[in-house]
Short mmCIF file of C-alpha atoms in Angstrom, two decimals:
data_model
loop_
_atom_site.label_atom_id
_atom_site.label_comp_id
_atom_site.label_asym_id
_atom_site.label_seq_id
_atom_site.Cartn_x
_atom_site.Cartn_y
_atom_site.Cartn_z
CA UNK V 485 -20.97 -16.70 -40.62
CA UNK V 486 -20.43 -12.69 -40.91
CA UNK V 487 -21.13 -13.20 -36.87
CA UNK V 488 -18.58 -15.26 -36.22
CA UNK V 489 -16.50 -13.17 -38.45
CA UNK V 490 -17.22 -10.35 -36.12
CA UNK V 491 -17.20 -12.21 -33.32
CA UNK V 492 -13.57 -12.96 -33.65
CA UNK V 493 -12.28 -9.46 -35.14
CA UNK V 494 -13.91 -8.37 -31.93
CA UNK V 495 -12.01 -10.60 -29.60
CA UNK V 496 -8.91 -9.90 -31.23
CA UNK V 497 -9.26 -6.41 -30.97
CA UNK V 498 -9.94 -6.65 -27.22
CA UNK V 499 -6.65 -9.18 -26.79
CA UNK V 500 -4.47 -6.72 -29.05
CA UNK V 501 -5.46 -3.68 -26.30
CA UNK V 502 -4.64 -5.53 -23.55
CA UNK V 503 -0.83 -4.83 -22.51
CA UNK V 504 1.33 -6.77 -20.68
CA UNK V 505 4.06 -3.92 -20.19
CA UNK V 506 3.72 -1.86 -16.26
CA UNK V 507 2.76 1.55 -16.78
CA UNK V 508 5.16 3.66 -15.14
CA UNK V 509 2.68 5.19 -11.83
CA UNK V 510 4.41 8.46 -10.50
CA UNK V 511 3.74 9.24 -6.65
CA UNK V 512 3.86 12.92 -5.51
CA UNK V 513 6.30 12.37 -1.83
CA UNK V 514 6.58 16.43 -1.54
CA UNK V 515 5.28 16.27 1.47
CA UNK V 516 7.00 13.49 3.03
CA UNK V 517 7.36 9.67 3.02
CA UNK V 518 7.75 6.74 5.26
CA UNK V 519 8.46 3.52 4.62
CA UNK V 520 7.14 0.23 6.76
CA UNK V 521 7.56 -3.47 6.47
CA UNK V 522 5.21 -5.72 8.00
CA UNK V 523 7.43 -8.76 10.11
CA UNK V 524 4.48 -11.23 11.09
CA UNK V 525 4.71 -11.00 14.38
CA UNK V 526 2.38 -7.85 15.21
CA UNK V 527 5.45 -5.96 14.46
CA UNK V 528 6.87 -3.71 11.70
CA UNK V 529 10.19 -2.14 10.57
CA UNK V 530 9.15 1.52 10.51
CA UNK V 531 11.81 3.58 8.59
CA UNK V 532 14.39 1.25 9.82
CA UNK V 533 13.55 0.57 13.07
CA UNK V 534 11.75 -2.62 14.06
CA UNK V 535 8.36 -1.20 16.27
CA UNK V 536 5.04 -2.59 17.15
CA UNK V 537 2.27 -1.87 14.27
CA UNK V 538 0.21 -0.05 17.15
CA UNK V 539 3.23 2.13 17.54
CA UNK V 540 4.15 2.55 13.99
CA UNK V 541 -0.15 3.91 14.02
CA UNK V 542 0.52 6.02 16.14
CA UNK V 543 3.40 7.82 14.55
CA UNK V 544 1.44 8.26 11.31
CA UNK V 545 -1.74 9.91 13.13
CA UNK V 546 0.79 12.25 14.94
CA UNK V 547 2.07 13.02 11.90
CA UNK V 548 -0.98 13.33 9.38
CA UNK V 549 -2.93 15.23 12.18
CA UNK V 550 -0.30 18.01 11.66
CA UNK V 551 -0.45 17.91 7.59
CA UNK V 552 -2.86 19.75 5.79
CA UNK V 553 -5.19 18.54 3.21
CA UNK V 554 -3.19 19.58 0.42
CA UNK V 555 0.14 18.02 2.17
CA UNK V 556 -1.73 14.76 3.41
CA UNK V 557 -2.62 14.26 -0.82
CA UNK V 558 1.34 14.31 -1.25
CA UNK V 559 1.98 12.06 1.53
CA UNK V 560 3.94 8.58 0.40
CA UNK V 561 3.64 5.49 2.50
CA UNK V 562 5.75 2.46 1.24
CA UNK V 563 4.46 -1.19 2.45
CA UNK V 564 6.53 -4.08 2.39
CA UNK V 565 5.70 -7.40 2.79
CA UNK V 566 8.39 -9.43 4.60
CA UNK V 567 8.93 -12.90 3.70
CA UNK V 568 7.57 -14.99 6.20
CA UNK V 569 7.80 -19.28 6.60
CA UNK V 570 5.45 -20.12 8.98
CA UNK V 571 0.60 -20.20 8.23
CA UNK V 572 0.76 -18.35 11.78
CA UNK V 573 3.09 -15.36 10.43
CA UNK V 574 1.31 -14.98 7.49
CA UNK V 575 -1.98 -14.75 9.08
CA UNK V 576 -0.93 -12.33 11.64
CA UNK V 577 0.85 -10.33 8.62
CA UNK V 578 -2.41 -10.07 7.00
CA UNK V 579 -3.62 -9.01 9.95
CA UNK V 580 -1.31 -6.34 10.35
CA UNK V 581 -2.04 -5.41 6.75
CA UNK V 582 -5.70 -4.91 6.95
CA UNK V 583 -4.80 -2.86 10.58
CA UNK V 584 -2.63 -0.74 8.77
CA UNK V 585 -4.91 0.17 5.37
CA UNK V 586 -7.87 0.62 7.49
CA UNK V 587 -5.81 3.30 9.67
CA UNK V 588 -4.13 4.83 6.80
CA UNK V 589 -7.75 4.89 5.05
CA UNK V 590 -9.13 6.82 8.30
CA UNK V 591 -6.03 8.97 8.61
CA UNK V 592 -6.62 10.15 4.44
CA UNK V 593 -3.38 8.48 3.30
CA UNK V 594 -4.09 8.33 -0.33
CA UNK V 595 -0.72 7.56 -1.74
CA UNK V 596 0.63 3.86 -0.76
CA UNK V 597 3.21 1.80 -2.95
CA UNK V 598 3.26 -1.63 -2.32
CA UNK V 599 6.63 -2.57 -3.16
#
């Protein structure tokens, strides 16, 4: 019985630690920040402007190639998801998803907010 006892006070303890509330995550943008929104159609919204994701690669080696370590840590990019209708756009936004966090992984991106 003392077991089950146990058992319980155990279980409540681990339900009583587990929060609900967001903890507040700061990012470090002090060396810059871009924002991009994948469309579903191979394309993106990169700080505004609506480009290919191949292009929108590009512009993010070009500019982490220049960075150093130090400034590449403190480097912010912001992903969006776009709301799409159609299986086809979200497959291909998927797509474009795993693209982009496989290039950002390669360029050392190590600060991305998905908002």
């Amino acid at each position: 019985m003392s077991r089950r006892i146990l058992a319980a006070a155990a279980l409540s303890l681990v339900a009583a630690c587990a929060a609900t509330d967001d903890v507040p995550v700061r990012f470090d943008a002090s060396a810059g920040e871009v924002d991009v929104e994948l469309l579903g159609d191979g394309f993106v919204r990169f700080d505004g402007r609506r480009i290919p994701l191949e292009a929108a690669v590009l512009h993010l080696r070009q500019a982490t190639r220049e960075m150093k370590r130090s400034a590449l840590l403190r480097f912010v990019v912001r992903v969006r998801f776009a709301e799409v209708r159609s299986g086809e756009a979200a497959r291909s936004q998927q797509g474009s998803r795993a693209r982009l966090f496989d290039e950002l992984e390669i360029m050392g991106v190590r600060q991305i907010v998905y908002l």
